[in-house]
Short mmCIF file of C-alpha atoms and ligand atoms in Angstrom, two decimals:
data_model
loop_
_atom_site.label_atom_id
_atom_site.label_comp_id
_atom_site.label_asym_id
_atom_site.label_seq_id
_atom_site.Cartn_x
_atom_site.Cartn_y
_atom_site.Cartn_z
CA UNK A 21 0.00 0.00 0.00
CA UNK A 22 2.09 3.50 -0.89
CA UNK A 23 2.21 5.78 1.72
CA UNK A 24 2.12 3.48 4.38
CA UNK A 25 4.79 2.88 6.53
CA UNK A 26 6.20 -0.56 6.89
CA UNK A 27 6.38 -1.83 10.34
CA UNK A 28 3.51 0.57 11.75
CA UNK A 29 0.70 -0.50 9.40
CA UNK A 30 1.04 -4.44 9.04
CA UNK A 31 -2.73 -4.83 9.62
CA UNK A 32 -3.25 -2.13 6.38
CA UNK A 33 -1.41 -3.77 4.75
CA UNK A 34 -2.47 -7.53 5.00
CA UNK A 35 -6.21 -5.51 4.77
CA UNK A 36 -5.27 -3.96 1.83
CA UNK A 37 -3.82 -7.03 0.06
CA UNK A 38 -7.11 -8.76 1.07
CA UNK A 39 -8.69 -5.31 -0.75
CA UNK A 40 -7.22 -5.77 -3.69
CA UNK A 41 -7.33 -9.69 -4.28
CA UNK A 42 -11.06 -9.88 -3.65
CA UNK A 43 -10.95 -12.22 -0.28
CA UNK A 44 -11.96 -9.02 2.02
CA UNK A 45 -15.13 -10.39 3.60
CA UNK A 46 -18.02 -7.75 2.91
CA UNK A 47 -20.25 -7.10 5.47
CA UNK A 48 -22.96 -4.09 5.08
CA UNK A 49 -25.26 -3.27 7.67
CA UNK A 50 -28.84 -1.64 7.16
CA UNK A 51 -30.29 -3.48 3.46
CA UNK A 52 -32.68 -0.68 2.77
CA UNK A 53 -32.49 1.75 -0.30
CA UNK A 54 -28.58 2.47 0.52
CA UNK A 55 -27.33 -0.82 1.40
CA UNK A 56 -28.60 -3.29 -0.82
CA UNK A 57 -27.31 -1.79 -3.64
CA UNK A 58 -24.05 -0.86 -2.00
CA UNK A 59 -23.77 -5.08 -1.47
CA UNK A 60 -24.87 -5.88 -4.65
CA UNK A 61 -22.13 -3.66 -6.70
CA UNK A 62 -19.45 -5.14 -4.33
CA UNK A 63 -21.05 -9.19 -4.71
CA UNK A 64 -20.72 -8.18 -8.43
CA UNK A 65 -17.26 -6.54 -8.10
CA UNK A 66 -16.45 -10.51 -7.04
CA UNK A 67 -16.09 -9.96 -3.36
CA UNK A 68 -18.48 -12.22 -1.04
CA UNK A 69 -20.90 -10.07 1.07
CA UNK A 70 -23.13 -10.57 3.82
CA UNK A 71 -25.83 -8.35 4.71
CA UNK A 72 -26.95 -7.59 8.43
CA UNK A 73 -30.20 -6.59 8.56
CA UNK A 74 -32.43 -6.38 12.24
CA UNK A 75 -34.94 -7.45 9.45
CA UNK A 76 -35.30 -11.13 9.06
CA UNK A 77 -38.01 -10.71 6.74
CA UNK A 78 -35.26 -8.60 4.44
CA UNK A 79 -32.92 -11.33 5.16
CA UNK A 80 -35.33 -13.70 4.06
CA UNK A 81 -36.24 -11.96 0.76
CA UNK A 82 -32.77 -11.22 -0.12
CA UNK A 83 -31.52 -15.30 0.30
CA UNK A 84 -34.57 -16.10 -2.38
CA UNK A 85 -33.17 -13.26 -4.38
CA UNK A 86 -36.25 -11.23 -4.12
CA UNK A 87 -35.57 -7.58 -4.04
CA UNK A 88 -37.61 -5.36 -2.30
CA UNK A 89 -35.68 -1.53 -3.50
CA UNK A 90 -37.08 -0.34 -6.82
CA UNK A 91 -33.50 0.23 -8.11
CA UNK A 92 -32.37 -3.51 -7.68
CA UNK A 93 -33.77 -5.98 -9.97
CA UNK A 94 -34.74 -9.38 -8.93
CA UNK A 95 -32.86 -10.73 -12.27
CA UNK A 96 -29.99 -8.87 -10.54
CA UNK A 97 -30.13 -9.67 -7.01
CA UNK A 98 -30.72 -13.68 -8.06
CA UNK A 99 -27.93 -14.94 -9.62
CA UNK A 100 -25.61 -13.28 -7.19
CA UNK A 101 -27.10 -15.15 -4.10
CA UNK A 102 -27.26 -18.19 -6.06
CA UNK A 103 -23.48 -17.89 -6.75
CA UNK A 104 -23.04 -17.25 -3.30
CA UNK A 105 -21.42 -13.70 -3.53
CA UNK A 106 -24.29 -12.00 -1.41
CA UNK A 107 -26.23 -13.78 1.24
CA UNK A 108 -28.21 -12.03 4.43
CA UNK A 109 -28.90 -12.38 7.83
CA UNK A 110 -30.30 -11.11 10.93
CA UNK A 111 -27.60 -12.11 12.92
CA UNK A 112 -24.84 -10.21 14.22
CA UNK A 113 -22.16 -13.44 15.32
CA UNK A 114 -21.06 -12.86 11.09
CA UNK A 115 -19.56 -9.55 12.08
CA UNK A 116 -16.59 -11.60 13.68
CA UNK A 117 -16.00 -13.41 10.60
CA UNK A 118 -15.93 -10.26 8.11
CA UNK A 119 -12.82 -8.00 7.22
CA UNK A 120 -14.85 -4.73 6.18
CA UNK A 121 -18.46 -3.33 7.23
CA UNK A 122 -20.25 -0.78 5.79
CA UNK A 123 -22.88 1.08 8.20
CA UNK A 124 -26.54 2.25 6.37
CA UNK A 125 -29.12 2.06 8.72
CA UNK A 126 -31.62 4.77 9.05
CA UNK A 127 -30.82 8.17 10.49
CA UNK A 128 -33.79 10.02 11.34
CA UNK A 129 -35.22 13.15 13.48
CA UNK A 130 -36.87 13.29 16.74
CA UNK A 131 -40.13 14.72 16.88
CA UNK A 132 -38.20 17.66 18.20
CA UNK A 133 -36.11 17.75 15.19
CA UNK A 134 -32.81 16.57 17.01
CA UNK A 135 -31.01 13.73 15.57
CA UNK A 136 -32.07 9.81 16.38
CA UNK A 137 -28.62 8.37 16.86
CA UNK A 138 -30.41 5.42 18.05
CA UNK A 139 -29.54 2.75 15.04
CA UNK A 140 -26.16 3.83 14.83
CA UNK A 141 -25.96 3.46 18.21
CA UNK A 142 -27.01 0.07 18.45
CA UNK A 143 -25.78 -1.55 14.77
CA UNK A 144 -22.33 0.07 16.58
CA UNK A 145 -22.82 -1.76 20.01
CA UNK A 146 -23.25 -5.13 17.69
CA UNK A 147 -20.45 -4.40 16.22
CA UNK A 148 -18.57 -3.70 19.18
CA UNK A 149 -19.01 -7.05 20.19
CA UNK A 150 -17.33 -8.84 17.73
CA UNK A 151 -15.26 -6.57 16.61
CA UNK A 152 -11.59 -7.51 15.72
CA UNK A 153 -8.62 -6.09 14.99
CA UNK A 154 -7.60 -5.63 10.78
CA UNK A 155 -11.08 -4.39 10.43
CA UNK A 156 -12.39 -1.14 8.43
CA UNK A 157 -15.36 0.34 9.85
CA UNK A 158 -17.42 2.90 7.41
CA UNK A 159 -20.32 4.57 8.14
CA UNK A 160 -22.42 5.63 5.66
CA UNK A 161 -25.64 6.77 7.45
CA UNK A 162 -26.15 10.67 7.03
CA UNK A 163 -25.45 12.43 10.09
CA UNK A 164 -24.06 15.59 11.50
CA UNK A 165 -20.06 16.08 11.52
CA UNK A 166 -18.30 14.74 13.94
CA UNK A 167 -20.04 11.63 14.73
CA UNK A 168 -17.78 8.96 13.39
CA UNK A 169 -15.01 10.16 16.08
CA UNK A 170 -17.33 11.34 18.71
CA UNK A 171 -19.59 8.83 18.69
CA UNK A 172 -18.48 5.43 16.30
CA UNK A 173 -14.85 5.34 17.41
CA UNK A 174 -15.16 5.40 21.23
CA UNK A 175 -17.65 2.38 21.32
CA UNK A 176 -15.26 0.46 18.62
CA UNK A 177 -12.26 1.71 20.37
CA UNK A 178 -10.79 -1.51 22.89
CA UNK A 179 -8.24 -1.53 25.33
CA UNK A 180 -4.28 -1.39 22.97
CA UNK A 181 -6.05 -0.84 19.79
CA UNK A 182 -5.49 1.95 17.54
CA UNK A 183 -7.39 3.53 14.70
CA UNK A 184 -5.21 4.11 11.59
CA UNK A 185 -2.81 0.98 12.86
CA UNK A 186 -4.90 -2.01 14.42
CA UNK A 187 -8.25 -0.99 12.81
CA UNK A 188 -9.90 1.88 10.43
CA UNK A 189 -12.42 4.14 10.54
CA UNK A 190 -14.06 6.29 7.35
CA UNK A 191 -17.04 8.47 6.81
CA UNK A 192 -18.40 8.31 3.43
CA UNK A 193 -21.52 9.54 2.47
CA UNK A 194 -24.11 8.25 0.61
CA UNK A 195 -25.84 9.86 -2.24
CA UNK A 196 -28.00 7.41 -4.31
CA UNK A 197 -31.31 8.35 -6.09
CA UNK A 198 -33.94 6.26 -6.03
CA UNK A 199 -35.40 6.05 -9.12
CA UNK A 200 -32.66 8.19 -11.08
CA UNK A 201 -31.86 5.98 -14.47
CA UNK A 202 -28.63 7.73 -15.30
CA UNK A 203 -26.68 7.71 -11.44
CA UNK A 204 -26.68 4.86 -9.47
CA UNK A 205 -24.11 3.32 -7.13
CA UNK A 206 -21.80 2.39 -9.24
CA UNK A 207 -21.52 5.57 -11.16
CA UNK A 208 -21.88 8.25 -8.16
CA UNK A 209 -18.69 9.42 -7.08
CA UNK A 210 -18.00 8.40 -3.34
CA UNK A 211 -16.05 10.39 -1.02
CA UNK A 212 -14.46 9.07 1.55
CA UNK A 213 -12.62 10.80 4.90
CA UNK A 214 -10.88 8.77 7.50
CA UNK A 215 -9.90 9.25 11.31
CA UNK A 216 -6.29 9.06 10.12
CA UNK A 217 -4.30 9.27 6.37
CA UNK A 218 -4.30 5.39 6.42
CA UNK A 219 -8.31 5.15 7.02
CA UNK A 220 -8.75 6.87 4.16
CA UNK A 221 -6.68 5.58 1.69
CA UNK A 222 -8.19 1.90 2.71
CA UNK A 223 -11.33 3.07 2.58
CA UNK A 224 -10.74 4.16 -1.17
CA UNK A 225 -8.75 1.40 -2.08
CA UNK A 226 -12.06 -0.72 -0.88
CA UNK A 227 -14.47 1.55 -2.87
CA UNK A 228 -12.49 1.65 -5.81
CA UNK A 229 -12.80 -2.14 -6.29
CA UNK A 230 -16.80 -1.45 -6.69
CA UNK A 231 -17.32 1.86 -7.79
CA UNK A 232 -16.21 3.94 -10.67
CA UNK A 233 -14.35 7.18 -9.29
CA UNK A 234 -13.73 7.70 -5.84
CA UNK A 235 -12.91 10.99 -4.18
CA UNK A 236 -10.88 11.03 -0.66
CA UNK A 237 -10.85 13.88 1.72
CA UNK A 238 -9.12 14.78 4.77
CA UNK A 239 -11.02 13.78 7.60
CA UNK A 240 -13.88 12.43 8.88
CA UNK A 241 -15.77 15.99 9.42
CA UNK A 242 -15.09 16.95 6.18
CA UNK A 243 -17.19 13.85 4.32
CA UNK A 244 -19.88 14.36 6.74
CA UNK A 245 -20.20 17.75 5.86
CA UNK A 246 -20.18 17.24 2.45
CA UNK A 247 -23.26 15.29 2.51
CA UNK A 248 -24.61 18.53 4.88
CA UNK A 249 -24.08 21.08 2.03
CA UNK A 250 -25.29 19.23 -0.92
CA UNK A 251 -28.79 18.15 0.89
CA UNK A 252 -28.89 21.60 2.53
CA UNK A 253 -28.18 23.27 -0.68
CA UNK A 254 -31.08 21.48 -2.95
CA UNK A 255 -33.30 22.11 0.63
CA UNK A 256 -32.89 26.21 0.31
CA UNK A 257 -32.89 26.45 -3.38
CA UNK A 258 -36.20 24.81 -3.16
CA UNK A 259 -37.19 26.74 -0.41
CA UNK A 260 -36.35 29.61 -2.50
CA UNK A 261 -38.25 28.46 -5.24
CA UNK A 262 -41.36 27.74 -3.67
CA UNK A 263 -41.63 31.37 -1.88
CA UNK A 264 -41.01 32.50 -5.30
CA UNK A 265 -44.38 30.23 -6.27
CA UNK A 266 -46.08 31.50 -3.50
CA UNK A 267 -44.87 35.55 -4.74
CA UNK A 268 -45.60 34.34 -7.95
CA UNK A 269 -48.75 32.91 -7.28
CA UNK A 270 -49.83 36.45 -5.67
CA UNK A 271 -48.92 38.48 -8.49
CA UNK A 272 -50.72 36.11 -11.42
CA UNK A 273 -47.24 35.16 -12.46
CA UNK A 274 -46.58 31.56 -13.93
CA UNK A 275 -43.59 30.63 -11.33
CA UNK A 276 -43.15 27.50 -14.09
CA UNK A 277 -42.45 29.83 -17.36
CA UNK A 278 -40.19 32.08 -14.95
CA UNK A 279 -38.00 28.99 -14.44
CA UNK A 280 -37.78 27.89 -17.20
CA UNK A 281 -36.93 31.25 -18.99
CA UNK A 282 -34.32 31.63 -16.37
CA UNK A 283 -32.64 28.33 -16.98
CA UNK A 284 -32.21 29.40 -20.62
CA UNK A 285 -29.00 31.13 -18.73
CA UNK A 286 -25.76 28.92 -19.53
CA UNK A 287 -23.76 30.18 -16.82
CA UNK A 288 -24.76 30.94 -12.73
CA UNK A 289 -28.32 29.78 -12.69
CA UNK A 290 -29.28 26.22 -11.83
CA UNK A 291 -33.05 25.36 -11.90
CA UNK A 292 -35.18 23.88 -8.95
CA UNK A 293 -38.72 23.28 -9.03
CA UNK A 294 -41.45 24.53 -6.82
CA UNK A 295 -43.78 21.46 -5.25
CA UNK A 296 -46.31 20.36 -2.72
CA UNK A 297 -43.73 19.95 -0.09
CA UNK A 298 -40.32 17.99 0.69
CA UNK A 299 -40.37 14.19 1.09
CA UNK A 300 -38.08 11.09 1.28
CA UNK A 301 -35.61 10.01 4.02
CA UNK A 302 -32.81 12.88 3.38
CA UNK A 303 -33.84 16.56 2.23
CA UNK A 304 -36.42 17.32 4.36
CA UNK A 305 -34.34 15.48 7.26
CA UNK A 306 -30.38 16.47 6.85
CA UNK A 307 -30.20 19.96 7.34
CA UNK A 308 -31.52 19.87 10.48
CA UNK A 309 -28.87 17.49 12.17
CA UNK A 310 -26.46 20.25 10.89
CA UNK A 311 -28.42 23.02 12.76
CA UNK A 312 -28.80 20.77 15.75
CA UNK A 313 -24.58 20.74 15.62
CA UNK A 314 -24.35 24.41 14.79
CA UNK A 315 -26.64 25.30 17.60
CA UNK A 316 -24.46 23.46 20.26
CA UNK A 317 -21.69 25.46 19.02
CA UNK A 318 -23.55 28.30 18.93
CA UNK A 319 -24.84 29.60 15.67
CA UNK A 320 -27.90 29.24 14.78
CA UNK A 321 -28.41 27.97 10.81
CA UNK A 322 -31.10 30.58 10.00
CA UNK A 323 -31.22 29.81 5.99
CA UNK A 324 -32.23 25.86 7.03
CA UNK A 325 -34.73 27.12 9.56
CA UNK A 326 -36.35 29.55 6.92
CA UNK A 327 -35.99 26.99 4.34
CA UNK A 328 -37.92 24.71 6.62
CA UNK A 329 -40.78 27.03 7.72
CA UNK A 330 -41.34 27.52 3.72
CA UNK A 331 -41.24 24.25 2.69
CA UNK A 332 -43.57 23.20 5.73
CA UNK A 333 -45.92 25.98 4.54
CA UNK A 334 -46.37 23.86 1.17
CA UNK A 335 -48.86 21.35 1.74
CA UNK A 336 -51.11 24.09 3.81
CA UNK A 337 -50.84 26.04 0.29
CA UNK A 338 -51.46 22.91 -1.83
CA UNK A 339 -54.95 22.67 0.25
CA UNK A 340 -55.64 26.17 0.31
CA UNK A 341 -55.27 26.07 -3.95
CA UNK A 342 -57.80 23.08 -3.93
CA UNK A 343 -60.46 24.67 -1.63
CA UNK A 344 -60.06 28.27 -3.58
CA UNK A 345 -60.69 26.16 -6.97
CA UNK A 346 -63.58 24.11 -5.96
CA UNK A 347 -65.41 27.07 -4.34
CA UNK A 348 -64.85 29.35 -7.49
CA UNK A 349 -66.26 26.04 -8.78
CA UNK A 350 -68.91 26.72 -6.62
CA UNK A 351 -68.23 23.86 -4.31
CA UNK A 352 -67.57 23.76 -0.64
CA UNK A 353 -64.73 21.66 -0.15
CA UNK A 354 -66.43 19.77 2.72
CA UNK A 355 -67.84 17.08 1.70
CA UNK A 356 -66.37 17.63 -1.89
CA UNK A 357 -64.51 13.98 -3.32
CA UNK A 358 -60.85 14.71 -3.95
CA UNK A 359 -58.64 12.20 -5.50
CA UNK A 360 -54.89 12.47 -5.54
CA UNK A 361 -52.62 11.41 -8.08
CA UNK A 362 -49.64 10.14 -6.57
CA UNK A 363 -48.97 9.98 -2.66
CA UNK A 364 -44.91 8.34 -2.90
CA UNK A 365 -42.67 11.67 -2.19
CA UNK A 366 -41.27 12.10 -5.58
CA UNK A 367 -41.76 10.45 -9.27
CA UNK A 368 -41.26 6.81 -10.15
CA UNK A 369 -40.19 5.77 -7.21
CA UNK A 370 -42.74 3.70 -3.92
CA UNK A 371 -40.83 5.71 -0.67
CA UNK A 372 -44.13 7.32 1.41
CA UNK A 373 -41.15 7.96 3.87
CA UNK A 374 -42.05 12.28 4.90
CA UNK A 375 -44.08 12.30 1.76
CA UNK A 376 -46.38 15.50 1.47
CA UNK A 377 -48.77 13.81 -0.09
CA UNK A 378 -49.95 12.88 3.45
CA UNK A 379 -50.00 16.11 4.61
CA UNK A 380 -52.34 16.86 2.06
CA UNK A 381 -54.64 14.11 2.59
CA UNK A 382 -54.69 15.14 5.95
CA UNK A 383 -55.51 18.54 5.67
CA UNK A 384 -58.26 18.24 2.89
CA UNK A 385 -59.93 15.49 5.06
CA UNK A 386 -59.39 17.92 8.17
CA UNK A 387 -61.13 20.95 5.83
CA UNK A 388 -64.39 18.16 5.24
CA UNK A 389 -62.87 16.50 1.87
CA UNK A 390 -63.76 12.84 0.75
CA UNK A 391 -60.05 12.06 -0.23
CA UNK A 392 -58.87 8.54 -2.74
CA UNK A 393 -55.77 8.05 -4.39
CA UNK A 394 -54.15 6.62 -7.32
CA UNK A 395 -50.49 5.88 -7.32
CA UNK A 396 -49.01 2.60 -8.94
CA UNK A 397 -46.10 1.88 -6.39
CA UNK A 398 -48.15 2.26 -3.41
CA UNK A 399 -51.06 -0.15 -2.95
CA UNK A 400 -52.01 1.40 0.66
CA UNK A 401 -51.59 4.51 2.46
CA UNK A 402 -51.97 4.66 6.55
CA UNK A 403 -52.53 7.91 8.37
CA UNK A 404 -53.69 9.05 11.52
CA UNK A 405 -55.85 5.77 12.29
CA UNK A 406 -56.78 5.96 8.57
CA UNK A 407 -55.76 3.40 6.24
CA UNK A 408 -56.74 4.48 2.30
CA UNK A 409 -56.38 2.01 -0.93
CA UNK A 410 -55.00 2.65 -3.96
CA UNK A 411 -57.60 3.41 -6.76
CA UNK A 412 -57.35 2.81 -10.37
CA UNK A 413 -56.78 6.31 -12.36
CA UNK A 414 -60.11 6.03 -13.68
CA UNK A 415 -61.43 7.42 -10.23
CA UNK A 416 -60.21 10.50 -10.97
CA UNK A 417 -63.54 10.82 -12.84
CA UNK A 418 -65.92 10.67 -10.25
CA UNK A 419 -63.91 13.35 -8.28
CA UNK A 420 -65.10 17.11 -7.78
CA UNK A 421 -60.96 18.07 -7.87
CA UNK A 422 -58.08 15.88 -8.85
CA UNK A 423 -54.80 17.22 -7.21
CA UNK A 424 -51.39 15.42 -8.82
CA UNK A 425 -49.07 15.49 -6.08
CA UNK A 426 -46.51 13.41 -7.71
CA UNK A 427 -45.97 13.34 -11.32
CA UNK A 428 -45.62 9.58 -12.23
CA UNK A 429 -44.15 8.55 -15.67
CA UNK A 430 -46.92 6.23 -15.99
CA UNK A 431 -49.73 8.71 -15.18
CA UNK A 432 -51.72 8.68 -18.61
CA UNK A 433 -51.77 12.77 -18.10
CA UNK A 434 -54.18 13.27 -21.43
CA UNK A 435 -56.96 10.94 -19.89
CA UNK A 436 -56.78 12.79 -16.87
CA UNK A 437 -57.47 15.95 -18.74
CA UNK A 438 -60.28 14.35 -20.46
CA UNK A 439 -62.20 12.72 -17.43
CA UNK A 440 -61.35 15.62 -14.71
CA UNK A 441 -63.78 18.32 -14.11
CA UNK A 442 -60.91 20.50 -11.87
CA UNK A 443 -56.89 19.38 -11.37
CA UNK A 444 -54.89 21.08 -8.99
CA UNK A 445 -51.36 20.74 -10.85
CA UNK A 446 -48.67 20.90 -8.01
CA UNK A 447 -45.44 19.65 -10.13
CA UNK A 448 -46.86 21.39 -13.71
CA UNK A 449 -47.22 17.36 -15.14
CA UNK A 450 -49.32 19.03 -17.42
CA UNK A 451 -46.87 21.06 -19.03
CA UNK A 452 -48.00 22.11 -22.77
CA UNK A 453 -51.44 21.66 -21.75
CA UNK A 454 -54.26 24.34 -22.30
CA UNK A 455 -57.49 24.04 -20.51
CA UNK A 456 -59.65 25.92 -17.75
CA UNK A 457 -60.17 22.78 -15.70
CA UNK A 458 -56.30 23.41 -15.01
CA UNK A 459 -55.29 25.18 -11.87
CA UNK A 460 -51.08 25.42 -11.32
CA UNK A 461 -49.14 25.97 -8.32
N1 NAD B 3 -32.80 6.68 0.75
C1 NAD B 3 -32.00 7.56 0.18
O1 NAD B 3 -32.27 8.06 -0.91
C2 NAD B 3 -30.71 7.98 0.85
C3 NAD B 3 -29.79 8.70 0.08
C4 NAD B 3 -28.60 9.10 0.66
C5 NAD B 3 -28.36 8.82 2.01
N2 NAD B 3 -29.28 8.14 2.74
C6 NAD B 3 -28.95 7.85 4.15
O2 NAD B 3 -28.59 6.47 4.26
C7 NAD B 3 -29.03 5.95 5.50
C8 NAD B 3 -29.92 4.74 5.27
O3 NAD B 3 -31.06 5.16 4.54
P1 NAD B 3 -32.01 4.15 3.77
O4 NAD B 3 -32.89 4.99 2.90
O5 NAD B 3 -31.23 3.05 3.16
O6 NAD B 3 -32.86 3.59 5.00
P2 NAD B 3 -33.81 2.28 4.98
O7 NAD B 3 -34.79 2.48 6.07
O8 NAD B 3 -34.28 2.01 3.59
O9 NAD B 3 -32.82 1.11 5.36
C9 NAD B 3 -32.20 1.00 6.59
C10 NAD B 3 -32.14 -0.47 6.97
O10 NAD B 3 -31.45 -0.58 8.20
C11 NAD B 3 -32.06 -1.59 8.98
N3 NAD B 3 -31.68 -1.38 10.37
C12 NAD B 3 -32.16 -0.50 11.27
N4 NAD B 3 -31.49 -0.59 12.42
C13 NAD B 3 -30.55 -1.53 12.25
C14 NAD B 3 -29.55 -2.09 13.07
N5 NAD B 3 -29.35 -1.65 14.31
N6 NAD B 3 -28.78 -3.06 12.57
C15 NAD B 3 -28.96 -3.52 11.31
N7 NAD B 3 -29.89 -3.04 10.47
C16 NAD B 3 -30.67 -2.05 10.94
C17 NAD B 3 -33.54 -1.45 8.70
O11 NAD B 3 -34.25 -2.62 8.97
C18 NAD B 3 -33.51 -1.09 7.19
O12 NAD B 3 -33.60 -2.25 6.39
C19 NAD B 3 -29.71 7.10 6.23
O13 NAD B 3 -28.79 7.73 7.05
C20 NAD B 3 -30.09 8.03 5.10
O14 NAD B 3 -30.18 9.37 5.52
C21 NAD B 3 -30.45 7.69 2.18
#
């Protein structure tokens, strides 16, 4: 391994020979919409992984080689458990037998909106366990900078060991897509920071086996901040852009022409898209484990926290749009039927996880409304003691509004047109399309 020194590093080295032959054991903990693909490129990269999931039911479907994250194929996931490069379990005793572990369980908020450390916490205290010297330890799971050495390394930290010589710790954060066609795994550049020089370059070494370009950094903090400023950034550019709908919106101004005239710039100018609200396990939910850090060290992060009032404001204006249209329709929205097109939090994809869609729901059934849904990936939709049922499209026609929440592929956009009597368009689906039933954010 260059840059290592011999004598000091014989455990990153006999790691890093392992690396590069293919016999590093692969273990990745958390199989949800991060780490099952992250085992699958390294099973097909020709290394043998084994998944740790608290899930025995995702252990279970991933042994028959049934995948349960839109991105992954079955025809994928298959053959690679039936050659034996990826099996799962639910049990933590394969942690002594592995050389490498990736981290990716779920990292979410409080009701409070301070960070749930609680599944690092305790994937980490499994780990602990078992844990042996050689090993490299990354943790993937967003989360606000400085927990892989305030946090991960004291509870894998044992009595004569040393990070950067007996064992090695990276951060590298994760930045699939669900859903995106063009990026995925493979093809996403990975950064990776380590508690010491030698972390990190194992930690590329390992990635670069699997992935196509990997970019190190300096430390730890650094590659959890980067994760910090890329979701914060998309979070306040579309906070931006949907107070610009709502200015917009006041001043008879199509916010969706505006965009896209401005976008027509080549340089300085990126375009984001006003919606019904944020959704999925990361934008609405990053930022504020950064403002929870910054707070402790005493600033407060006031473009997240305005961001986040705006964004929140969304589904409020969403139902306030459907009740102005149906009583210029000359209907009161109680008791009105409202059907929703599309309830997952963003196109093509089945996550419900923060999706606005259910704050809609909510609110138009608060305000009187009768509310269905159609949406292809999800079959069911529970709420508040409410469980609703997917409907087929043709529903919309019975409906006194239709409001398309998320803009589907699939969505036959012209029938909807044809049977609707009003649509609330929250994501301008039907772009190009001229007709008074037709109300836009
Ligand atoms: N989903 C995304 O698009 C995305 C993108 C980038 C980063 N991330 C980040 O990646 C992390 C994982 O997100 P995800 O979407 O894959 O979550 P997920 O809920 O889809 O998957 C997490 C998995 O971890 C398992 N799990 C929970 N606690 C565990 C434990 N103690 N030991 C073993 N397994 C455990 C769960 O059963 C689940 O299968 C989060 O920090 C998230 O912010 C997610």
């Amino acid at each position: 391994m260059s840059g290592v020194q011999i004598g000091t590093a014989t455990a990153a080295e006999i790691l890093a020979e392992k690396i590069r032959s293919r016999r590093a054991r692969v273990g990745i903990v958390g199989l949800g919409y991060v780490g099952l693909p992250l085992a699958v490129e390294f099973a097909r990269a020709g290394f043998s992984v084994t998944g740790i999931d608290i899930s025995e039911q995702k252990a279970r479907r991933v042994n028959a080689g049934d995948s349960y994250v839109g991105d992954i194929p079955s025809a994928i996931l298959g053959p690679l458990v039936d050659v034996g490069k990826l099996r799962a379990t639910a049990d933590f005793d394969e942690v002594a037998e592995l050389d490498t572990i990736n981290i990716c369980v779920p990292t979410p908020l409080r009701k409070t909106k301070d960070p749930d450390m609680s599944f690092i916490v305790s994937a980490c205290q499994e780990i602990a366990r078992r844990f042996h010297p050689g090993m490299l330890v990354i943790l993937e799971s967003t989360t606000y900078p400085g927990t892989t050495e305030e946090v991960v390394l004291p509870m894998l930290t044992q009595p004569g060991l040393e990070v950067g010589r007996d064992f090695f710790l990276c951060f590298s954060p994760e930045r699939v897509d669900p859903g995106n066609p063009q990026f995925q795994t493979a093809n996403i550049p990975k950064v990776v920071g380590g508690c010491t020089p030698v972390c990190t370059e194992l930690g590329q070494l390992f990635y670069s086996q699997a992935l196509e370009r990997v970019v190190p950094v300096s430390s730890t903090q650094v590659a959890e901040m980067v994760k910090l400023l890329e979701n914060t950034f998309r979070m306040i550019n579309i906070g931006l852009v949907n107070e610009m709908a709502l200015m917009c919106g006041r001043m008879g101004i199509d916010v969706w022409e505006v965009i896209d005239a401005a976008a027509t710039k080549p340089f300085g100018f990126m375009p984001f898209y006003p919606g019904p609200g944020l959704g999925g396990h990361c934008i609405p939910i990053d930022p504020f484990y950064l403002s929870w850090k910054t707070r402790q060290a005493g600033i407060e992060a006031r473009f997240i926290e305005l961001a986040g009032y705006i964004n929140g404001q969304m589904p409020h204006f969403v139902a306030d749009k459907v009740q102005n249209a149906l009583n210029d329709a000359g209907k009161p929205v109680k008791g009105s039927r409202i059907h929703v097109m599309g309830v997952a939090y963003k196109r093509d994809i089945d996550d419900m996880r923060e999706s606005p869609a259910l704050d809609v729901i909510l609110l138009l059934r608060q305000r009187g409304a009768l509310v269905s849904y159609s949406d292809p990936y999800v079959s069911r939709v529970r709420l508040d003691g409410l469980e609703l049922a997917a409907c087929p499209e043709e529903a919309a026609g019975a409906a006194d509004c239709v409001v398309i929440v998320t803009d589907h592929t699939v969505f036959d956009y012209g029938a909807l047109v044809n049977r609707s009597r009003l649509i609330v368009d929250t994501r301008n689906a039907l772009k190009g399309i001229i007709s008074d039933k037709i109300v836009r954010l």
